[in-house]
Short mmCIF file of C-alpha atoms in Angstrom, two decimals:
data_model
loop_
_atom_site.label_atom_id
_atom_site.label_comp_id
_atom_site.label_asym_id
_atom_site.label_seq_id
_atom_site.Cartn_x
_atom_site.Cartn_y
_atom_site.Cartn_z
CA UNK A 1 0.00 0.02 0.01
CA UNK A 2 1.42 3.30 -1.10
CA UNK A 3 1.89 5.89 1.58
CA UNK A 4 0.41 9.27 0.48
CA UNK A 5 2.93 12.06 0.21
CA UNK A 6 2.09 15.38 1.77
CA UNK A 7 3.91 18.59 0.94
CA UNK A 8 4.37 21.01 3.79
CA UNK A 9 4.34 24.69 2.94
CA UNK A 10 6.43 26.85 5.18
CA UNK A 11 5.60 30.46 5.82
CA UNK A 12 8.29 32.94 6.79
CA UNK A 13 6.77 34.84 9.69
CA UNK A 14 9.66 37.31 9.94
CA UNK A 15 9.18 40.91 8.98
CA UNK A 16 10.45 41.92 5.55
CA UNK A 17 13.16 43.95 7.30
CA UNK A 18 14.40 40.83 9.12
CA UNK A 19 14.24 38.75 5.94
CA UNK A 20 16.27 41.42 4.13
CA UNK A 21 18.90 41.53 6.87
CA UNK A 22 19.29 37.75 6.82
CA UNK A 23 19.47 37.69 3.02
CA UNK A 24 21.95 40.56 2.90
CA UNK A 25 24.30 38.85 5.36
CA UNK A 26 23.95 35.52 3.61
CA UNK A 27 24.77 37.00 0.24
CA UNK A 28 27.63 39.10 1.68
CA UNK A 29 25.85 42.31 0.63
CA UNK A 30 25.77 43.52 4.22
CA UNK A 31 29.19 43.39 5.85
CA UNK A 32 30.12 43.71 9.51
CA UNK A 33 30.61 47.44 8.88
CA UNK A 34 27.06 47.78 7.59
CA UNK A 35 25.62 45.78 10.48
CA UNK A 36 27.44 48.01 13.00
CA UNK A 37 25.96 51.07 11.36
CA UNK A 38 22.48 49.53 11.48
CA UNK A 39 22.94 48.68 15.16
CA UNK A 40 24.02 52.25 15.85
CA UNK A 41 21.10 53.81 13.95
CA UNK A 42 18.48 51.51 15.53
CA UNK A 43 18.41 52.96 19.04
CA UNK A 44 18.32 56.52 17.69
CA UNK A 45 15.22 55.73 15.63
CA UNK A 46 13.59 53.89 18.47
CA UNK A 47 14.00 56.83 20.86
CA UNK A 48 12.65 59.26 18.25
CA UNK A 49 9.61 57.10 17.67
CA UNK A 50 9.07 56.52 21.36
CA UNK A 51 9.15 60.26 22.05
CA UNK A 52 6.72 60.91 19.20
CA UNK A 53 4.10 58.40 20.44
CA UNK A 54 4.77 58.48 24.14
CA UNK A 55 7.99 58.74 26.18
CA UNK A 56 11.41 57.20 25.75
CA UNK A 57 11.73 56.87 29.53
CA UNK A 58 9.35 53.93 29.73
CA UNK A 59 10.61 50.46 28.88
CA UNK A 60 7.27 49.44 27.30
CA UNK A 61 7.34 52.57 25.12
CA UNK A 62 10.77 51.61 23.82
CA UNK A 63 9.64 48.07 23.06
CA UNK A 64 6.59 49.40 21.19
CA UNK A 65 8.75 51.92 19.36
CA UNK A 66 11.07 49.12 18.22
CA UNK A 67 8.10 47.24 16.78
CA UNK A 68 6.86 50.38 15.06
CA UNK A 69 10.30 51.00 13.55
CA UNK A 70 10.58 47.48 12.17
CA UNK A 71 7.09 47.78 10.64
CA UNK A 72 7.88 51.16 9.06
CA UNK A 73 11.21 49.94 7.60
CA UNK A 74 9.56 46.75 6.36
CA UNK A 75 6.76 48.64 4.61
CA UNK A 76 9.13 51.02 2.90
CA UNK A 77 11.69 48.39 1.94
CA UNK A 78 9.13 46.02 0.49
CA UNK A 79 7.44 48.74 -1.47
CA UNK A 80 10.67 50.27 -2.81
CA UNK A 81 12.09 46.90 -3.78
CA UNK A 82 8.72 45.48 -4.93
CA UNK A 83 9.39 42.55 -2.56
CA UNK A 84 12.75 41.77 -4.12
CA UNK A 85 15.20 40.82 -1.32
CA UNK A 86 18.26 41.54 -3.47
CA UNK A 87 17.10 45.11 -4.22
CA UNK A 88 16.06 45.59 -0.56
CA UNK A 89 19.45 44.42 0.72
CA UNK A 90 21.23 46.87 -1.52
CA UNK A 91 18.99 49.65 -0.21
CA UNK A 92 19.90 48.77 3.38
CA UNK A 93 23.56 48.78 2.39
CA UNK A 94 23.43 52.17 0.66
CA UNK A 95 21.01 54.09 2.86
CA UNK A 96 20.64 54.73 6.55
CA UNK A 97 18.19 52.84 8.71
CA UNK A 98 16.56 56.11 9.75
CA UNK A 99 15.88 57.05 6.11
CA UNK A 100 13.99 53.76 5.67
CA UNK A 101 11.94 54.42 8.82
CA UNK A 102 11.13 57.93 7.63
CA UNK A 103 10.22 56.52 4.23
CA UNK A 104 7.61 54.21 5.82
CA UNK A 105 6.26 57.10 7.83
CA UNK A 106 5.89 59.27 4.74
CA UNK A 107 4.04 56.48 2.98
CA UNK A 108 1.49 56.36 5.76
CA UNK A 109 1.22 60.16 5.89
CA UNK A 110 0.52 60.25 2.17
CA UNK A 111 -2.14 57.57 2.56
CA UNK A 112 -3.79 59.40 5.45
CA UNK A 113 -3.84 62.67 3.50
CA UNK A 114 -5.97 61.13 0.73
CA UNK A 115 -9.78 61.24 1.13
CA UNK A 116 -11.76 58.30 2.45
CA UNK A 117 -14.99 59.43 0.73
CA UNK A 118 -16.10 61.69 -2.13
CA UNK A 119 -17.63 64.52 -0.07
CA UNK A 120 -16.53 67.85 -1.44
CA UNK A 121 -15.24 69.77 1.56
CA UNK A 122 -12.26 71.73 2.70
CA UNK A 123 -9.82 69.19 4.00
CA UNK A 124 -7.28 70.48 6.50
CA UNK A 125 -4.33 68.64 7.94
CA UNK A 126 -5.02 67.31 11.45
CA UNK A 127 -1.75 66.35 13.16
CA UNK A 128 -3.60 64.55 16.00
CA UNK A 129 -5.63 62.47 13.54
CA UNK A 130 -2.53 61.69 11.48
CA UNK A 131 -0.72 60.55 14.65
CA UNK A 132 -3.62 58.23 15.53
CA UNK A 133 -3.63 56.83 12.01
CA UNK A 134 0.12 56.02 12.00
CA UNK A 135 -0.13 54.79 15.60
CA UNK A 136 -2.74 52.21 14.58
CA UNK A 137 -1.06 50.99 11.37
CA UNK A 138 2.39 50.62 12.89
CA UNK A 139 1.45 48.74 16.06
CA UNK A 140 -2.15 47.83 16.85
CA UNK A 141 -3.04 46.81 13.28
CA UNK A 142 0.16 46.67 11.23
CA UNK A 143 -0.52 47.10 7.56
CA UNK A 144 0.91 44.77 4.91
CA UNK A 145 2.20 46.06 1.60
CA UNK A 146 -0.72 44.52 -0.30
CA UNK A 147 -3.18 46.18 2.08
CA UNK A 148 -1.33 49.48 1.75
CA UNK A 149 -1.41 49.37 -2.02
CA UNK A 150 -5.07 48.47 -2.12
CA UNK A 151 -5.94 51.33 0.24
CA UNK A 152 -3.76 53.71 -1.70
CA UNK A 153 -5.32 52.70 -5.03
CA UNK A 154 -8.88 53.14 -3.59
CA UNK A 155 -8.10 56.55 -2.10
CA UNK A 156 -6.37 57.75 -5.27
CA UNK A 157 -9.44 56.82 -7.27
CA UNK A 158 -11.54 58.73 -4.73
CA UNK A 159 -9.29 61.77 -5.09
CA UNK A 160 -9.51 61.55 -8.91
CA UNK A 161 -13.29 61.51 -8.68
CA UNK A 162 -13.24 64.59 -6.41
CA UNK A 163 -10.88 66.39 -8.81
CA UNK A 164 -13.11 65.46 -11.75
CA UNK A 165 -16.24 66.72 -9.97
CA UNK A 166 -14.46 69.98 -9.07
CA UNK A 167 -13.44 70.40 -12.70
CA UNK A 168 -17.05 69.82 -13.79
CA UNK A 169 -18.29 72.40 -11.31
CA UNK A 170 -15.96 74.96 -12.83
CA UNK A 171 -17.23 74.11 -16.35
CA UNK A 172 -20.81 74.77 -15.16
CA UNK A 173 -19.73 77.94 -13.31
CA UNK A 174 -20.63 76.77 -9.82
CA UNK A 175 -18.85 78.09 -6.76
CA UNK A 176 -17.46 75.92 -3.98
CA UNK A 177 -19.95 77.39 -1.48
CA UNK A 178 -22.80 76.08 -3.63
CA UNK A 179 -21.70 72.46 -3.79
CA UNK A 180 -19.75 72.15 -0.52
CA UNK A 181 -20.66 68.93 1.36
CA UNK A 182 -22.27 67.35 -1.66
CA UNK A 183 -20.59 64.23 -3.06
CA UNK A 184 -18.65 63.99 -6.31
CA UNK A 185 -21.23 61.49 -7.57
CA UNK A 186 -24.07 63.98 -7.04
CA UNK A 187 -22.19 66.69 -8.93
CA UNK A 188 -21.38 64.31 -11.78
CA UNK A 189 -24.93 62.97 -12.07
CA UNK A 190 -26.46 66.44 -12.23
CA UNK A 191 -23.86 67.58 -14.76
CA UNK A 192 -24.63 64.59 -17.01
CA UNK A 193 -28.33 65.42 -16.87
CA UNK A 194 -27.68 69.08 -17.73
CA UNK A 195 -25.35 68.11 -20.66
CA UNK A 196 -27.75 65.39 -21.83
CA UNK A 197 -30.67 67.83 -22.08
CA UNK A 198 -28.36 70.54 -23.40
CA UNK A 199 -30.56 73.55 -22.77
CA UNK A 200 -28.85 76.94 -22.65
CA UNK A 201 -27.69 78.52 -20.49
CA UNK A 202 -25.90 75.55 -19.06
CA UNK A 203 -25.58 75.41 -15.29
CA UNK A 204 -26.46 73.27 -12.31
CA UNK A 205 -30.21 73.26 -11.73
CA UNK A 206 -32.25 74.71 -8.94
CA UNK A 207 -35.10 72.54 -7.60
CA UNK A 208 -37.49 73.97 -10.19
CA UNK A 209 -34.92 73.63 -12.93
CA UNK A 210 -34.33 69.99 -12.00
CA UNK A 211 -38.03 69.16 -12.24
CA UNK A 212 -38.15 70.85 -15.68
CA UNK A 213 -35.11 68.84 -16.84
CA UNK A 214 -36.73 65.55 -15.78
CA UNK A 215 -39.99 66.60 -17.39
CA UNK A 216 -38.09 67.30 -20.61
CA UNK A 217 -36.51 63.85 -20.88
CA UNK A 218 -39.91 62.26 -20.31
CA UNK A 219 -41.42 63.84 -23.40
CA UNK A 220 -41.77 61.49 -26.35
CA UNK A 221 -40.44 64.23 -28.60
CA UNK A 222 -37.23 64.72 -26.56
CA UNK A 223 -33.89 64.22 -28.28
CA UNK A 224 -30.61 64.47 -26.35
CA UNK A 225 -28.26 67.30 -27.33
CA UNK A 226 -24.58 66.46 -27.59
CA UNK A 227 -23.06 69.75 -28.70
CA UNK A 228 -22.32 71.20 -25.27
CA UNK A 229 -21.08 67.89 -23.89
CA UNK A 230 -18.75 67.33 -26.84
CA UNK A 231 -17.46 70.89 -26.45
CA UNK A 232 -16.68 70.25 -22.78
CA UNK A 233 -14.82 67.10 -23.74
CA UNK A 234 -12.60 69.03 -26.15
CA UNK A 235 -11.33 71.24 -23.31
CA UNK A 236 -10.96 68.40 -20.82
CA UNK A 237 -7.63 66.84 -19.77
CA UNK A 238 -7.22 63.26 -21.03
CA UNK A 239 -8.13 61.63 -17.71
CA UNK A 240 -11.19 63.79 -17.28
CA UNK A 241 -12.31 63.21 -20.82
CA UNK A 242 -12.30 59.46 -20.25
CA UNK A 243 -14.15 59.91 -16.98
CA UNK A 244 -16.73 62.18 -18.63
CA UNK A 245 -17.38 59.66 -21.36
CA UNK A 246 -17.80 56.77 -18.94
CA UNK A 247 -19.94 58.95 -16.65
CA UNK A 248 -22.29 59.86 -19.47
CA UNK A 249 -22.49 56.18 -20.49
CA UNK A 250 -23.32 55.22 -16.92
CA UNK A 251 -25.89 58.04 -16.67
CA UNK A 252 -27.71 56.88 -19.82
CA UNK A 253 -27.73 53.26 -18.77
CA UNK A 254 -28.35 53.55 -15.03
CA UNK A 255 -29.86 56.95 -14.20
CA UNK A 256 -31.95 57.85 -17.23
CA UNK A 257 -34.39 54.88 -17.14
CA UNK A 258 -35.23 55.72 -13.54
CA UNK A 259 -35.61 59.43 -14.27
CA UNK A 260 -38.00 58.61 -17.12
CA UNK A 261 -40.02 56.08 -15.12
CA UNK A 262 -43.62 57.04 -14.35
CA UNK A 263 -43.15 55.19 -11.07
CA UNK A 264 -41.59 58.34 -9.59
CA UNK A 265 -42.67 61.95 -9.58
CA UNK A 266 -39.75 64.24 -10.57
CA UNK A 267 -39.75 65.73 -7.08
CA UNK A 268 -39.02 62.36 -5.55
CA UNK A 269 -35.45 62.60 -6.83
CA UNK A 270 -35.04 65.63 -4.56
CA UNK A 271 -36.82 64.30 -1.47
CA UNK A 272 -37.69 60.89 -0.10
CA UNK A 273 -36.24 57.46 -1.01
CA UNK A 274 -34.79 58.61 -4.34
CA UNK A 275 -33.01 61.66 -2.91
CA UNK A 276 -29.24 62.00 -2.59
CA UNK A 277 -28.36 61.23 -6.19
CA UNK A 278 -28.27 64.77 -7.67
CA UNK A 279 -26.90 68.18 -6.79
CA UNK A 280 -29.28 71.14 -7.00
CA UNK A 281 -28.54 74.73 -6.24
CA UNK A 282 -30.34 76.67 -3.56
CA UNK A 283 -31.78 79.74 -5.21
CA UNK A 284 -33.02 82.90 -3.54
CA UNK A 285 -34.47 83.91 -6.86
CA UNK A 286 -37.10 81.20 -6.70
CA UNK A 287 -40.25 82.72 -5.27
CA UNK A 288 -41.63 81.33 -2.08
CA UNK A 289 -44.03 78.55 -3.08
CA UNK A 290 -42.83 78.61 -6.72
CA UNK A 291 -41.31 75.17 -6.55
CA UNK A 292 -44.33 73.67 -4.82
CA UNK A 293 -46.61 75.24 -7.39
CA UNK A 294 -44.56 73.71 -10.19
CA UNK A 295 -44.63 70.16 -8.86
CA UNK A 296 -48.09 70.30 -7.22
CA UNK A 297 -50.30 72.23 -9.65
CA UNK A 298 -53.39 70.28 -8.65
CA UNK A 299 -52.75 71.00 -4.99
CA UNK A 300 -52.53 74.69 -5.70
CA UNK A 301 -55.69 74.53 -7.80
CA UNK A 302 -57.67 72.81 -5.04
CA UNK A 303 -56.33 74.92 -2.17
CA UNK A 304 -56.31 78.14 -4.23
CA UNK A 305 -52.92 78.78 -2.72
CA UNK A 306 -54.28 78.81 0.85
CA UNK A 307 -52.13 77.08 3.46
CA UNK A 308 -53.64 78.27 6.79
CA UNK A 309 -54.93 75.66 9.26
CA UNK A 310 -58.60 76.53 8.73
CA UNK A 311 -58.41 76.07 4.97
CA UNK A 312 -56.55 72.77 5.30
CA UNK A 313 -58.92 71.53 7.99
CA UNK A 314 -61.89 72.33 5.69
CA UNK A 315 -60.24 70.45 2.84
CA UNK A 316 -59.51 67.36 4.92
CA UNK A 317 -62.92 67.13 6.64
CA UNK A 318 -64.70 67.40 3.29
CA UNK A 319 -62.54 64.68 1.74
CA UNK A 320 -62.93 62.43 4.85
CA UNK A 321 -66.73 62.56 4.46
CA UNK A 322 -66.91 62.00 0.69
CA UNK A 323 -67.38 65.61 -0.38
CA UNK A 324 -65.57 67.41 -3.26
CA UNK A 325 -62.34 68.96 -1.98
CA UNK A 326 -62.24 72.75 -1.42
CA UNK A 327 -61.07 75.15 1.24
CA UNK A 328 -64.23 77.10 2.15
CA UNK A 329 -67.23 75.66 3.92
CA UNK A 330 -70.94 76.52 3.46
CA UNK A 331 -73.31 75.83 6.31
CA UNK A 332 -75.15 73.14 4.30
CA UNK A 333 -71.78 71.43 3.67
CA UNK A 334 -70.95 71.61 7.35
CA UNK A 335 -74.27 69.97 8.15
CA UNK A 336 -73.60 67.29 5.56
CA UNK A 337 -70.13 66.59 7.03
CA UNK A 338 -71.75 66.01 10.42
CA UNK A 339 -74.42 63.69 9.00
CA UNK A 340 -71.85 61.67 7.01
CA UNK A 341 -69.55 61.34 9.95
CA UNK A 342 -72.31 60.21 12.30
CA UNK A 343 -73.51 57.66 9.78
CA UNK A 344 -70.24 56.28 8.43
CA UNK A 345 -67.30 57.86 10.33
CA UNK A 346 -64.29 59.37 8.60
CA UNK A 347 -62.53 57.84 5.62
CA UNK A 348 -59.04 58.50 7.01
CA UNK A 349 -57.36 56.73 4.13
CA UNK A 350 -58.97 59.03 1.60
CA UNK A 351 -57.30 62.02 3.20
CA UNK A 352 -53.93 60.27 3.44
CA UNK A 353 -54.14 59.21 -0.18
CA UNK A 354 -55.06 62.74 -1.26
CA UNK A 355 -52.00 64.12 0.62
CA UNK A 356 -49.75 61.48 -0.89
CA UNK A 357 -50.90 62.13 -4.44
CA UNK A 358 -51.23 65.89 -4.57
CA UNK A 359 -49.55 67.65 -1.62
CA UNK A 360 -46.05 69.20 -2.02
CA UNK A 361 -43.56 66.50 -1.14
CA UNK A 362 -41.85 68.48 1.62
CA UNK A 363 -45.19 69.03 3.37
CA UNK A 364 -46.62 65.51 3.20
CA UNK A 365 -45.35 64.25 6.54
CA UNK A 366 -46.48 67.41 8.34
CA UNK A 367 -49.93 67.32 6.69
CA UNK A 368 -50.43 63.65 7.53
CA UNK A 369 -49.50 64.31 11.14
CA UNK A 370 -51.92 67.22 11.29
CA UNK A 371 -54.75 65.00 10.00
CA UNK A 372 -54.08 61.77 11.82
CA UNK A 373 -52.72 63.10 15.13
CA UNK A 374 -54.60 66.39 15.61
CA UNK A 375 -57.58 67.14 13.41
CA UNK A 376 -59.18 63.73 13.05
CA UNK A 377 -59.07 62.72 16.77
CA UNK A 378 -60.41 66.16 17.78
CA UNK A 379 -63.15 66.21 15.18
CA UNK A 380 -64.27 62.68 16.14
CA UNK A 381 -64.97 64.01 19.65
CA UNK A 382 -66.77 67.26 18.71
CA UNK A 383 -68.82 65.89 15.82
CA UNK A 384 -69.95 62.72 17.61
CA UNK A 385 -73.38 62.43 19.24
CA UNK A 386 -73.10 59.38 21.48
CA UNK A 387 -76.07 60.36 23.65
CA UNK A 388 -78.17 61.42 20.67
CA UNK A 389 -78.87 64.78 22.29
CA UNK A 390 -77.33 66.98 19.59
CA UNK A 391 -80.14 66.66 17.06
CA UNK A 392 -79.80 70.29 15.96
CA UNK A 393 -75.98 70.06 15.93
CA UNK A 394 -75.57 72.81 18.53
CA UNK A 395 -72.21 71.37 19.54
CA UNK A 396 -70.98 70.19 16.19
CA UNK A 397 -71.66 73.21 14.01
CA UNK A 398 -69.84 75.76 16.27
CA UNK A 399 -66.83 73.42 16.22
CA UNK A 400 -66.75 73.36 12.42
CA UNK A 401 -67.26 77.14 12.29
CA UNK A 402 -64.25 77.91 14.49
CA UNK A 403 -62.07 75.11 13.04
CA UNK A 404 -62.78 75.54 9.31
CA UNK A 405 -62.80 78.40 6.86
CA UNK A 406 -66.54 78.93 7.13
CA UNK A 407 -68.67 81.34 5.10
CA UNK A 408 -71.85 81.56 7.16
CA UNK A 409 -72.58 84.10 9.85
CA UNK A 410 -73.67 83.51 13.38
CA UNK A 411 -72.71 80.99 16.03
CA UNK A 412 -73.80 77.92 14.18
#
């Protein structure tokens, strides 16, 4: 019976610095003279690191500093040599130990200075935060070269996206104050929409402009305009031109079908579940209520532009009792509201559905709360006649008169 053969893989658990030292000595690249110099430089670097992160007077601090130094040297050596022990050994021979340690530190500082996310904001150096970052990656959670390169690549791509979005903002003549704290993706998506529609003058949209842009692409007669986009590409640096082309391709494939879908009202891309994908400018020039009127024409028609509590209460109580919606109340309509409520109760869902379909998006939550939490519970008390002693509605009618926008004179 044949005995199965098993191969045993060995893993070198030493740091890259230790591997380089051993290899350098073995290959006679590092002589006794070089080793003496390394031994002389080591304590100096350890004390410097210990003082930076704590104190050189504590034994544990010195031990931790020694670990940090080895990790910094290893990171720099492995990166510079691309994991080639021969190249790394020559580097140790020709350069001081402290320069390798500083090289590793500079690598981590560079990594830390790059953005983690695509928010467009003023980024200022934070020495304390940088110290914590290097502290963690040199001792608590030492970073390998592959991890470093992956993190560096990701952050460089993030920085490129930020730079691209900033360039786009300049092309569309937007100031930093306007788009600060938005993400690069939001800037890019809005720019692609603007360029796709191609209406002059080009610029990032206000809320009303955005709704008009979405309305435009939904028209069967709409045709995308490429002139302005192609003109922007002509002036773009090579990297940005490629990004712009891929961004427009992504916009057409991923964003446009959703923008054109009848499943969503245009305003839902500014508020609610679909929000957070596009950048819109705040505009003082937009008249108060102008945006709501644009996206909620039917609401404005029904309410006649009235937004006071009495008008809204009238509207809701009429809808809840099956009457045509309006914002003024005749006495005969008030009487009918009371009869309908006492016979069938309120149709609460009818009011909620009306709000959902027609009310300005920003006001929907507030209006629903007003109806469900305030007006409906109160009206159910005042309009009810549990003891059947309010035949002439002497309690109910005065309530409607003071709560609604009534048109009749007298107490009730």
